């Protein structure tokens, strides 16, 4: 299909038209935010100073340079602005997150509520608010957010320390038990502060972050205390803080926290002793869970808690990008990537199984459908890592995985309405209903901050290169090293339609390499490994035209089509990524069911899943009355059709065809996007569908 096939967008799909105050970023959204801050006595800044560039790899195109307009992600951003951020703040207020800060500031009475990671949840929603407000100025929301932020900042101690839980619980035991997420809270505070300063120009949160980071830096480091947090996150956040402030100490501290993993902690660094590296429970089990069982440069297999791992790998990638040398880091990252993407990733981009009874990686090739933990946070952390790998290496395979995780593993954790959440995301389930919140709200609050980052994940740039990584409607403004500013405008209904129109507008004619990602799914690879495949199916050719002239769409080894030419204002690119329905099969080594009576996991019946573009599909029982979806059989030759239904589940493409029921009866089959399941009623769902009659009903599922 070509670009003419793109449906005209309705007014409700146009974020720009429906949002009261947004005209465009510079003239509208930010201007409104800035005026709100002026009223609040904040400091305005027209243009945020650019972050320190990497020493290796590509540069980000920050979300502040990208407008998302309508379409798939525009709808989600509008929901964030209209509902999700306020809803999240309401829930946090109800649960006492803000009250803890008031108590810590000495302006309210009462006992500290919640757990040691409580602060981080509030920081994450505030961070999400910064991205969201950047897309659509909203004076009321900005005032609310700024008011909450002031309550947080009021709790900061003279020495810079700022964790309400510890200020209230036991000041003397701040750093006693490092399993308690102290620096995890700090990291989320730093990330939020960087975005606050970028949005508003007001340095108050960033200054507070520096004071807090300095406090941590006085405690930990060479010749000081040798220890690491129980939950990684601060490492990548310190690198962000370094880039925002230029303070090298923060980069060094991030590196220290990474390099200290795998050493026995205490007041002195002890040599790593491989003899103590054992699996199982007890202290070493704990250390394995938090990737503290080996020095990071010796970690070649993904083990332990999947969220912690994702954040740690992301930070390791940034270390390679921002430090002069990091021997062993890239080698470890390459091994870890092969292990995760080649042996330990669900088809949804989700990570973590319940094989060992916790939220972590299992054995290679053991991905039990009913045992998927696939925590929403793990998919978020995974996407953030893959994004950084692309920046480091400039290969599309990382974006393929990021895209998969974002459209499936992440979005499944969030309701279409914008205020319901899953924590774990199994691939087959007897029932499911997203709740309005979770007491342990790591996943809802990660949703609050990942969705509105989408524009900032879409592009990258090199010296005289622009990389288009995600296809989404909107504009990007990219300044090249040569001084040329390029506006890129995208029109597309991706991921429902593979037609993309790009209009290139440099402010003067200029040569540069415009790189278009040709997704792996359009080249016969649902994932960039042999973990899943399309079987024998062929993929139709990709179409590409520049100013109406057919152009070779063959990607180079890095997965991009390189359009290296002199560009002038108004040049038009039309990309056509055909989107047939694809059956996806798993590697035959993959074990997908629990073994009976404590026996090892087994492969189970042969099954297939369905994908169209980057979207993974599932079956819900309510669409198949009288049948059990876990028992339906989709024969290899049964035709399948794709049909866009604008009024269904927020506007989705469904797949239809015919399956066989348990008695061999013909059943009309309807597959909906996996992320959209459980948005109507709680009912059984399966991602993987039998391909042939089995010895009996499907496996008994956990309730
Ligand atoms: O501990 C902080 C977060 O809460 C983790 O990342 C999640 O797995 C949940 O335990
Ligand atoms: Zn979570």
XYZ file of C-alpha atoms and ligand atoms in Angstrom:
714
model
C 0.000 0.000 0.000
C 1.271 3.473 -0.704
C 0.820 6.669 1.188
C -2.491 7.469 -0.511
C -3.830 4.527 1.464
C -3.417 6.365 4.753
C -6.795 7.158 6.218
C -7.532 10.845 6.710
C -7.123 11.599 10.371
C -10.252 12.497 12.294
C -10.224 15.538 14.554
C -10.110 13.317 17.637
C -6.900 11.791 16.341
C -5.216 15.147 16.097
C -3.581 16.012 19.331
C -2.678 19.417 17.975
C -6.274 20.262 17.143
C -7.913 18.920 20.246
C -5.492 20.258 22.770
C -6.629 23.644 23.908
C -3.312 25.360 24.162
C -0.934 23.532 21.883
C -0.034 25.116 18.601
C 3.507 23.965 18.384
C 6.286 23.384 20.825
C 8.064 26.701 20.754
C 5.171 28.978 20.013
C 2.510 27.172 21.982
C 3.181 24.428 24.452
C 6.300 25.728 26.092
C 5.060 29.303 26.016
C 2.045 28.294 28.075
C 4.179 26.361 30.533
C 6.565 29.251 30.845
C 3.750 31.666 31.520
C 2.512 29.353 34.257
C 5.931 29.352 35.805
C 6.236 33.083 35.594
C 3.080 33.311 37.628
C 4.666 30.919 40.108
C 7.842 32.945 40.306
C 9.905 30.427 38.336
C 12.804 31.181 36.045
C 12.137 31.032 32.327
C 14.585 29.809 29.761
C 13.796 29.889 26.097
C 16.145 27.112 25.019
C 17.629 24.420 27.255
C 21.416 24.104 26.925
C 22.301 20.961 25.009
C 23.487 18.023 27.082
C 27.107 16.942 26.835
C 27.458 14.937 23.641
C 28.663 11.323 23.731
C 32.263 10.445 22.975
C 31.080 7.472 20.952
C 28.039 6.743 18.865
C 25.054 8.861 18.020
C 23.296 11.718 19.733
C 19.728 11.696 20.921
C 17.152 13.918 19.316
C 15.599 15.044 22.556
C 11.841 14.819 23.009
C 11.797 18.611 23.261
C 12.694 18.698 19.563
C 9.904 16.363 18.525
C 6.184 16.973 18.272
C 3.841 13.991 18.174
C 0.686 14.815 16.284
C -2.292 12.496 16.357
C -2.139 8.863 15.372
C -1.348 5.919 17.604
C 0.960 7.675 20.042
C -0.717 11.076 19.821
C -3.871 9.536 21.293
C -1.866 8.092 24.156
C -0.223 11.448 24.816
C -3.570 13.176 24.879
C -4.843 10.622 27.404
C -1.754 11.270 29.504
C -2.394 14.988 29.479
C -6.136 14.706 30.043
C -6.168 11.890 32.592
C -3.155 9.720 33.395
C -0.868 12.231 35.067
C -3.657 13.625 37.245
C -4.914 10.131 38.035
C -1.426 9.027 39.064
C -0.929 12.073 41.271
C -4.321 11.466 42.892
C -3.398 7.861 43.646
C -0.036 8.855 45.083
C -1.664 11.534 47.207
C -4.187 8.978 48.523
C -1.429 6.514 49.345
C 0.519 9.114 51.302
C 3.516 9.669 49.038
C 3.254 13.458 49.214
C 2.368 13.421 52.910
C 5.647 11.645 53.637
C 7.519 14.583 52.152
C 5.398 17.044 54.159
C 6.266 15.128 57.307
C 9.910 15.021 56.378
C 9.768 18.786 55.805
C 8.274 19.164 59.274
C 5.006 20.713 58.086
C 2.736 17.727 58.804
C 2.388 15.160 61.549
C 1.957 11.444 61.319
C 3.796 8.239 60.684
C 5.750 7.525 57.524
C 3.721 5.324 55.184
C 4.808 2.964 52.438
C 8.049 1.214 51.678
C 11.638 2.203 51.065
C 11.103 2.759 47.326
C 8.008 4.928 47.864
C 9.701 8.211 46.916
C 10.726 6.892 43.526
C 7.103 6.434 42.468
C 6.346 10.103 42.932
C 9.527 11.160 41.136
C 8.581 8.956 38.182
C 5.143 10.508 37.815
C 6.621 13.991 38.080
C 9.147 13.021 35.408
C 6.290 11.755 33.224
C 4.490 15.047 33.817
C 7.496 16.982 32.488
C 7.486 15.076 29.200
C 3.712 15.304 28.952
C 3.648 19.032 29.624
C 6.294 19.502 26.988
C 3.835 18.149 24.420
C 0.837 20.086 25.605
C 1.036 23.103 27.862
C -1.591 23.024 30.550
C -1.345 25.765 33.140
C -3.449 23.991 35.745
C -1.430 20.783 35.502
C 1.856 22.678 35.511
C 0.828 24.471 38.698
C -0.193 21.204 40.285
C 3.073 19.531 39.349
C 5.119 22.477 40.532
C 3.233 22.470 43.822
C 4.000 18.791 44.377
C 7.623 19.328 43.424
C 7.909 22.119 46.017
C 6.638 19.735 48.682
C 9.364 17.261 47.707
C 12.085 19.893 47.703
C 11.008 21.259 51.078
C 12.030 17.941 52.637
C 15.660 18.174 51.543
C 18.034 18.068 54.490
C 20.815 20.561 55.134
C 23.372 18.062 53.909
C 21.462 17.403 50.690
C 19.937 14.044 51.659
C 16.421 13.632 50.298
C 14.615 10.355 50.916
C 11.445 10.937 52.931
C 11.349 7.324 54.103
C 14.769 7.570 55.760
C 14.349 11.098 57.006
C 11.247 9.908 58.842
C 12.255 6.368 59.788
C 15.800 6.441 60.891
C 18.218 9.142 59.919
C 21.146 7.236 61.450
C 20.493 4.153 59.366
C 20.314 5.866 55.991
C 22.929 3.713 54.355
C 22.967 0.691 56.660
C 21.109 -1.783 54.520
C 21.859 -1.155 50.896
C 19.199 -3.602 49.766
C 16.681 -0.880 50.542
C 16.679 1.072 47.268
C 18.232 4.254 48.628
C 19.985 5.293 45.458
C 17.121 3.940 43.344
C 15.018 6.732 44.861
C 17.804 9.192 44.230
C 18.158 8.144 40.613
C 14.512 8.714 39.838
C 14.754 12.090 41.542
C 17.709 13.056 39.338
C 15.979 11.953 36.142
C 12.904 13.991 37.036
C 14.989 17.038 37.918
C 16.844 16.994 34.596
C 13.529 16.972 32.752
C 12.084 19.693 34.982
C 14.968 22.007 34.228
C 14.751 21.200 30.541
C 11.065 22.014 30.457
C 10.986 25.105 32.623
C 14.484 26.498 32.781
C 14.018 26.642 36.541
C 17.079 25.068 38.183
C 15.525 24.408 41.600
C 15.132 20.636 41.247
C 18.412 20.235 39.395
C 20.227 22.183 42.110
C 18.607 19.959 44.715
C 19.744 16.927 42.714
C 23.305 18.169 42.726
C 23.202 18.621 46.486
C 21.806 15.111 46.907
C 24.291 13.574 44.465
C 27.103 15.370 46.295
C 25.830 13.894 49.537
C 25.990 10.398 48.025
C 29.383 11.157 46.532
C 30.703 12.056 49.993
C 29.709 8.619 51.279
C 30.590 6.285 48.384
C 33.613 6.013 46.155
C 37.244 4.973 46.114
C 38.738 5.374 49.563
C 35.258 5.945 50.993
C 32.570 3.320 51.260
C 32.526 0.462 48.763
C 28.970 -0.642 48.230
C 26.138 -0.754 45.724
C 22.384 -0.349 45.832
C 20.003 -3.280 45.906
C 18.193 -1.929 42.843
C 20.104 -0.373 39.986
C 18.842 2.838 38.463
C 21.016 5.548 39.908
C 23.806 4.674 37.493
C 21.981 5.773 34.356
C 20.468 8.724 36.233
C 23.894 9.954 37.379
C 25.012 9.920 33.768
C 22.002 12.068 32.875
C 22.913 14.389 35.730
C 26.496 14.567 34.475
C 25.279 15.520 31.021
C 22.896 18.151 32.355
C 25.400 19.749 34.729
C 28.807 19.005 33.228
C 29.954 17.667 36.623
C 32.322 14.826 35.848
C 32.032 13.521 39.427
C 28.570 12.199 38.671
C 29.773 10.166 35.720
C 32.593 8.778 37.855
C 30.161 7.873 40.609
C 27.925 6.059 38.114
C 30.936 4.126 36.934
C 31.917 3.353 40.512
C 28.505 1.893 41.301
C 28.748 -0.310 38.219
C 32.338 -1.386 38.785
C 31.641 -2.291 42.408
C 29.128 -4.954 41.439
C 30.491 -8.417 41.976
C 32.785 -7.454 44.825
C 32.046 -8.315 48.377
C 30.925 -5.086 49.908
C 31.714 -3.328 53.075
C 34.102 -0.606 53.959
C 36.768 -1.905 51.628
C 36.665 -3.432 48.199
C 37.325 -7.136 48.356
C 38.490 -9.174 45.429
C 35.852 -11.077 43.551
C 35.942 -14.748 44.450
C 34.343 -16.985 41.805
C 33.965 -19.741 44.393
C 31.203 -17.763 46.066
C 29.229 -17.496 42.861
C 26.376 -19.912 43.428
C 22.768 -19.992 42.419
C 20.006 -20.293 44.910
C 18.674 -18.638 47.977
C 20.606 -16.895 50.705
C 22.989 -13.988 50.326
C 24.507 -15.139 47.056
C 21.041 -15.730 45.639
C 20.218 -12.163 46.519
C 23.395 -10.930 44.917
C 22.603 -12.895 41.795
C 19.129 -11.375 41.747
C 20.571 -7.891 41.693
C 23.381 -8.713 39.249
C 25.937 -8.382 42.043
C 27.374 -11.880 41.627
C 30.186 -10.957 39.222
C 31.930 -7.821 38.014
C 29.795 -6.331 35.261
C 32.479 -6.910 32.635
C 32.318 -10.619 33.390
C 28.547 -10.834 33.130
C 27.795 -12.561 29.842
C 24.493 -14.152 30.788
C 21.388 -12.255 31.807
C 20.436 -13.363 35.302
C 18.427 -12.037 38.180
C 15.721 -9.419 38.454
C 14.801 -8.226 34.995
C 14.064 -4.586 35.857
C 17.352 -4.164 37.664
C 19.148 -5.814 34.751
C 17.554 -3.532 32.147
C 18.538 -0.381 34.003
C 22.023 -1.707 34.626
C 22.621 -2.668 31.005
C 21.333 0.764 29.950
C 23.825 2.435 32.263
C 26.643 0.199 31.027
C 25.816 1.245 27.469
C 25.981 4.893 28.484
C 29.328 4.310 30.165
C 30.693 3.143 26.822
C 29.215 6.217 25.156
C 30.437 8.789 27.658
C 33.725 7.628 29.118
C 37.101 7.678 27.428
C 37.542 4.001 27.988
C 35.568 1.228 29.557
C 37.458 -2.003 28.920
C 35.247 -5.044 28.781
C 31.960 -3.160 28.925
C 31.007 -3.445 25.285
C 32.038 -7.076 25.129
C 29.814 -7.859 28.102
C 26.944 -5.894 26.580
C 27.193 -7.802 23.305
C 27.047 -11.125 25.133
C 24.176 -10.000 27.313
C 22.269 -8.760 24.276
C 22.686 -12.086 22.478
C 21.534 -13.920 25.582
C 18.466 -11.747 26.162
C 17.290 -11.377 22.560
C 18.381 -14.834 21.452
C 17.253 -16.942 24.413
C 15.301 -15.099 27.107
C 12.786 -12.737 25.545
C 9.061 -13.277 25.141
C 7.646 -12.436 21.724
C 6.172 -9.307 23.318
C 9.627 -7.952 24.205
C 8.765 -8.811 27.820
C 11.475 -10.094 30.167
C 11.347 -12.218 33.281
C 9.678 -15.520 34.097
C 8.471 -17.130 37.267
C 10.685 -20.147 36.667
C 12.654 -19.448 39.814
C 9.681 -17.922 41.592
C 10.729 -14.309 41.257
C 10.674 -11.443 38.790
C 13.787 -12.437 36.928
C 15.380 -14.265 34.055
C 15.079 -18.013 33.870
C 17.167 -20.564 32.040
C 17.959 -20.092 28.354
C 15.060 -21.111 26.124
C 12.645 -21.495 29.041
C 9.844 -19.018 28.454
C 6.710 -20.498 29.920
C 3.648 -18.738 28.555
C 1.662 -19.126 31.754
C 4.741 -18.355 33.815
C 5.644 -15.076 32.162
C 6.405 -12.440 34.709
C 7.201 -9.915 32.014
C 6.756 -7.089 34.495
C 5.706 -3.868 32.814
C 8.757 -2.183 34.384
C 11.008 -4.831 32.836
C 9.697 -4.018 29.364
C 10.275 -0.310 30.067
C 13.830 -0.925 31.245
C 14.389 -3.215 28.275
C 13.235 -0.536 25.817
C 15.499 2.053 27.454
C 18.475 -0.277 27.130
C 17.801 -1.115 23.470
C 17.424 2.583 22.697
C 20.870 3.259 24.109
C 22.383 0.307 22.227
C 21.168 1.862 18.994
C 22.759 5.162 19.981
C 26.009 3.354 20.662
C 26.129 1.160 17.590
C 23.748 2.699 15.068
C 22.102 -0.594 14.154
C 18.371 -1.023 13.612
C 18.238 -4.370 15.380
C 18.150 -2.586 18.700
C 15.249 -0.413 17.608
C 13.433 -3.505 16.360
C 13.484 -4.838 19.907
C 12.662 -1.465 21.445
C 9.696 -1.123 19.127
C 8.498 -4.630 19.958
C 8.738 -3.982 23.691
C 7.031 -0.598 23.509
C 4.077 -1.696 21.368
C 3.476 -4.958 23.204
C 5.189 -5.638 26.536
C 4.895 -2.042 27.744
C 1.463 -1.109 26.412
C -0.123 -4.324 27.700
C 0.554 -3.012 31.190
C -1.733 -0.022 30.615
C -5.427 0.293 29.822
C -6.621 2.086 26.733
C -8.693 4.382 28.946
C -5.460 5.521 30.620
C -6.006 4.572 34.247
C -5.697 0.785 34.572
C -2.530 -1.255 35.077
C -1.078 -4.721 34.956
C 2.111 -5.477 36.843
C 2.880 -8.848 35.286
C 2.006 -9.700 31.709
C 1.478 -13.382 31.054
C 1.029 -14.714 27.539
C -1.904 -16.904 28.429
C -4.316 -16.254 31.248
C -7.656 -17.362 32.610
C -8.796 -13.880 33.488
C -7.449 -10.387 33.717
C -8.504 -6.983 34.837
C -6.241 -3.992 35.131
C -6.530 -2.251 38.473
C -6.668 1.520 38.992
C -3.389 1.393 40.896
C -1.009 -0.816 42.850
C 0.340 -0.129 46.317
C 3.724 -1.063 44.905
C 3.257 1.320 42.033
C 6.532 0.855 40.137
C 4.672 -0.191 36.960
C 1.955 2.485 36.821
C 4.549 5.140 37.476
C 6.873 3.752 34.811
C 3.946 3.940 32.381
C 3.485 7.566 33.406
C 7.011 8.354 32.272
C 7.645 6.063 29.290
C 4.617 6.852 27.104
C 5.313 10.583 26.803
C 8.990 9.906 26.048
C 8.027 8.360 22.735
C 8.962 11.344 20.563
C 12.433 11.362 22.086
C 12.910 7.705 21.166
C 12.002 8.206 17.513
C 15.118 9.805 15.989
C 18.871 9.990 16.425
C 21.562 12.014 14.754
C 25.216 11.706 13.859
C 27.696 14.116 12.391
C 25.907 14.569 9.078
C 23.323 11.856 9.607
C 19.693 11.789 10.662
C 18.258 8.433 11.675
C 14.519 7.868 11.526
C 13.948 5.048 13.977
C 10.240 5.080 14.732
C 7.416 5.938 12.401
C 4.934 8.226 14.084
C 3.032 11.294 12.947
C 4.584 14.607 13.871
C 7.609 16.811 13.383
C 11.234 16.791 14.444
C 13.624 19.722 14.338
C 17.222 18.614 14.128
C 20.272 20.836 14.125
C 23.200 19.388 12.208
C 26.880 19.996 13.012
C 27.084 22.075 9.840
C 24.634 24.527 11.379
C 21.807 23.494 9.072
C 18.487 22.985 10.828
C 16.342 20.259 9.337
C 12.635 19.895 9.920
C 11.256 16.443 9.290
C 7.545 16.007 9.063
C 5.988 12.536 9.221
C 2.476 11.578 8.133
C 1.547 8.012 8.915
C -1.020 5.715 10.489
C 1.704 3.342 11.661
C 1.494 0.751 13.199
C -1.842 0.042 11.484
C -0.568 1.013 8.057
C 2.988 0.848 6.761
C 2.699 3.925 4.551
C 4.892 6.803 5.718
C 5.348 10.194 4.121
C 8.299 12.293 5.205
C 8.774 15.887 4.151
C 12.311 17.144 4.565
C 12.807 20.868 5.129
C 16.395 21.989 5.734
C 16.728 25.731 6.273
C 19.142 25.733 3.354
C 20.004 23.080 0.791
C 22.455 20.656 2.374
C 23.931 17.211 1.914
C 23.425 14.731 4.681
C 22.617 11.078 5.132
C 18.982 10.524 5.922
C 18.672 6.985 7.251
C 15.338 5.231 7.240
C 14.980 2.195 9.428
C 13.635 -0.780 7.548
C 12.142 -2.788 10.400
C 13.212 -6.397 10.744
C 9.545 -7.406 10.654
C 9.382 -6.040 7.078
C 12.406 -8.138 6.102
C 11.220 -11.493 7.345
C 12.520 -11.233 10.912
C 10.013 -10.708 13.716
C 12.990 -10.397 16.085
C 16.713 -9.973 15.387
C 17.588 -13.500 16.525
C 16.442 -17.034 15.760
C 14.184 -17.171 18.811
C 11.082 -16.511 16.687
C 10.527 -16.749 12.946
C 7.936 -16.425 10.191
C 8.349 -20.032 9.020
C 8.378 -20.261 5.229
C 6.430 -17.049 4.675
C 7.814 -14.568 2.194
C 7.697 -10.845 2.780
C 6.589 -8.434 0.046
C 9.142 -5.859 -1.100
C 9.440 -2.507 0.621
C 8.623 0.491 -1.581
C 10.503 3.773 -1.510
C 10.207 6.965 -3.541
C 12.065 10.243 -3.269
C 10.229 13.118 -4.946
C 8.179 10.559 -6.844
C 11.194 8.616 -8.149
C 11.364 4.948 -7.220
C 14.485 4.386 -5.110
C 16.266 1.264 -3.985
C 14.874 0.305 -0.582
C 17.529 -2.288 0.206
C 18.917 -1.572 3.646
C 22.636 -1.637 4.359
C 24.126 -4.007 6.914
C 23.049 -1.646 9.704
C 19.391 -2.098 8.715
C 18.919 1.431 7.347
C 18.328 2.667 3.825
C 20.854 5.486 3.493
C 19.596 8.415 1.446
C 22.774 10.414 1.153
C 22.110 13.376 -1.090
C 21.661 17.082 -1.148
C 18.324 17.822 0.469
C 16.265 20.910 -0.198
C 13.112 22.268 1.366
C 10.021 20.303 0.424
C 11.685 17.067 -0.631
C 9.226 14.244 -0.155
C 9.998 10.649 0.807
C 7.385 7.949 0.586
C 8.087 4.692 2.333
C 5.793 1.739 1.956
C 6.279 -1.075 4.458
C 3.853 -3.837 3.470
C 2.087 -5.329 6.478
C 0.774 -8.800 5.742
C -0.511 -10.858 8.654
C 2.361 -13.115 9.702
C 2.320 -16.376 11.594
C 5.182 -16.444 14.058
C 6.772 -19.684 15.270
C 9.174 -20.175 18.121
C 12.591 -21.791 18.015
C 12.152 -25.510 18.602
C 14.450 -25.305 21.628
C 11.948 -23.134 23.427
C 10.145 -24.718 26.399
C 6.799 -23.075 26.961
C 4.920 -25.120 29.574
C 5.571 -26.259 33.120
C 6.543 -29.901 33.442
C 4.124 -32.120 35.316
C 4.840 -33.072 38.942
C 7.914 -30.885 39.313
C 9.526 -32.186 36.118
C 11.527 -29.731 34.011
C 9.645 -27.406 31.643
C 8.424 -28.904 28.380
C 7.760 -27.541 24.929
C 4.045 -28.355 24.926
C 1.852 -28.368 21.856
C 3.067 -26.671 18.693
C 1.672 -23.181 18.612
C 1.788 -20.082 16.515
C 1.221 -16.446 17.250
C 0.156 -13.695 14.910
C 1.873 -10.442 14.148
C 1.179 -7.626 11.783
C 3.966 -5.065 11.635
C 5.288 -4.688 15.185
C 1.973 -5.647 16.805
C 1.589 -9.036 18.495
C -1.955 -10.426 18.611
C -3.930 -12.586 21.013
C -7.313 -14.288 21.257
C -9.855 -13.385 23.902
C -12.605 -15.787 24.855
C -15.355 -13.178 24.593
C -14.749 -13.010 20.842
C -15.210 -16.802 20.579
C -18.430 -17.651 22.416
C -18.783 -21.245 23.504
C -15.110 -22.025 22.833
C -11.970 -22.122 24.961
C -9.269 -20.024 23.317
C -6.532 -22.248 24.746
C -8.045 -25.156 22.778
C -8.692 -23.480 19.411
C -6.637 -24.684 16.464
C -5.437 -22.412 13.690
C -4.405 -24.596 10.769
C -1.328 -23.518 8.811
C -3.247 -22.733 5.639
C -6.263 -20.927 7.117
C -6.465 -17.467 5.507
C -6.308 -14.434 7.788
C -7.435 -10.894 7.048
C -6.619 -7.565 8.658
C -9.354 -5.015 9.219
C -9.096 -1.595 10.855
C -11.987 -0.880 13.238
C -11.893 2.781 14.216
C -14.468 2.511 17.004
C -13.152 -0.706 18.565
C -10.691 -0.665 21.474
C -9.637 2.891 20.744
C -9.133 2.124 17.055
C -7.281 -1.094 16.270
C -6.640 -3.428 13.390
C -8.127 -6.833 14.166
C -7.243 -10.067 12.415
C -10.026 -12.380 11.327
C -10.181 -15.876 9.924
C -11.408 -19.339 10.753
C -10.209 -21.800 13.384
C -11.257 -25.247 14.512
C -12.986 -25.806 17.824
C -12.402 -28.818 20.074
C -14.919 -30.958 18.205
C -13.498 -29.986 14.828
C -16.252 -27.373 14.425
C -15.524 -24.210 12.447
C -15.090 -21.116 14.581
C -14.831 -17.497 13.428
C -11.540 -16.281 14.744
C -10.892 -12.710 15.869
C -7.464 -11.709 17.118
C -6.954 -8.381 18.883
C -3.664 -6.675 19.696
C -2.161 -8.208 22.819
C -1.846 -4.792 24.415
C -5.625 -4.321 24.015
C -6.719 -7.453 25.845
C -8.771 -7.164 29.049
C -10.060 -3.761 28.060
C -13.648 -4.986 27.840
C -14.246 -7.787 30.340
C -12.057 -10.099 32.358
C -11.822 -13.310 30.329
C -9.343 -15.954 29.176
C -6.703 -14.901 26.660
C -3.914 -16.575 24.766
C -1.114 -15.168 22.621
C -0.028 -18.568 21.335
C -2.561 -20.607 19.343
C -2.461 -24.376 18.729
C -1.603 -25.368 15.178
C -2.713 -28.980 15.357
C -5.014 -31.167 17.428
C -3.437 -32.111 20.728
C -3.749 -34.978 23.158
C -6.396 -33.138 25.123
C -7.116 -29.679 26.406
C -4.368 -27.104 26.792
C -2.401 -26.855 30.031
C -4.149 -26.043 33.260
C -3.543 -22.378 33.867
C -2.762 -20.619 37.066
C -5.805 -18.691 38.246
O 11.665 -2.579 43.843
C 11.326 -1.577 42.919
C 10.443 -2.158 41.864
O 9.306 -2.711 42.501
C 11.035 -3.287 41.081
O 11.687 -2.904 39.949
C 9.840 -4.088 40.788
O 10.128 -5.371 40.334
C 9.088 -4.031 42.049
O 9.606 -4.977 42.937
Zn 7.055 -2.556 38.050
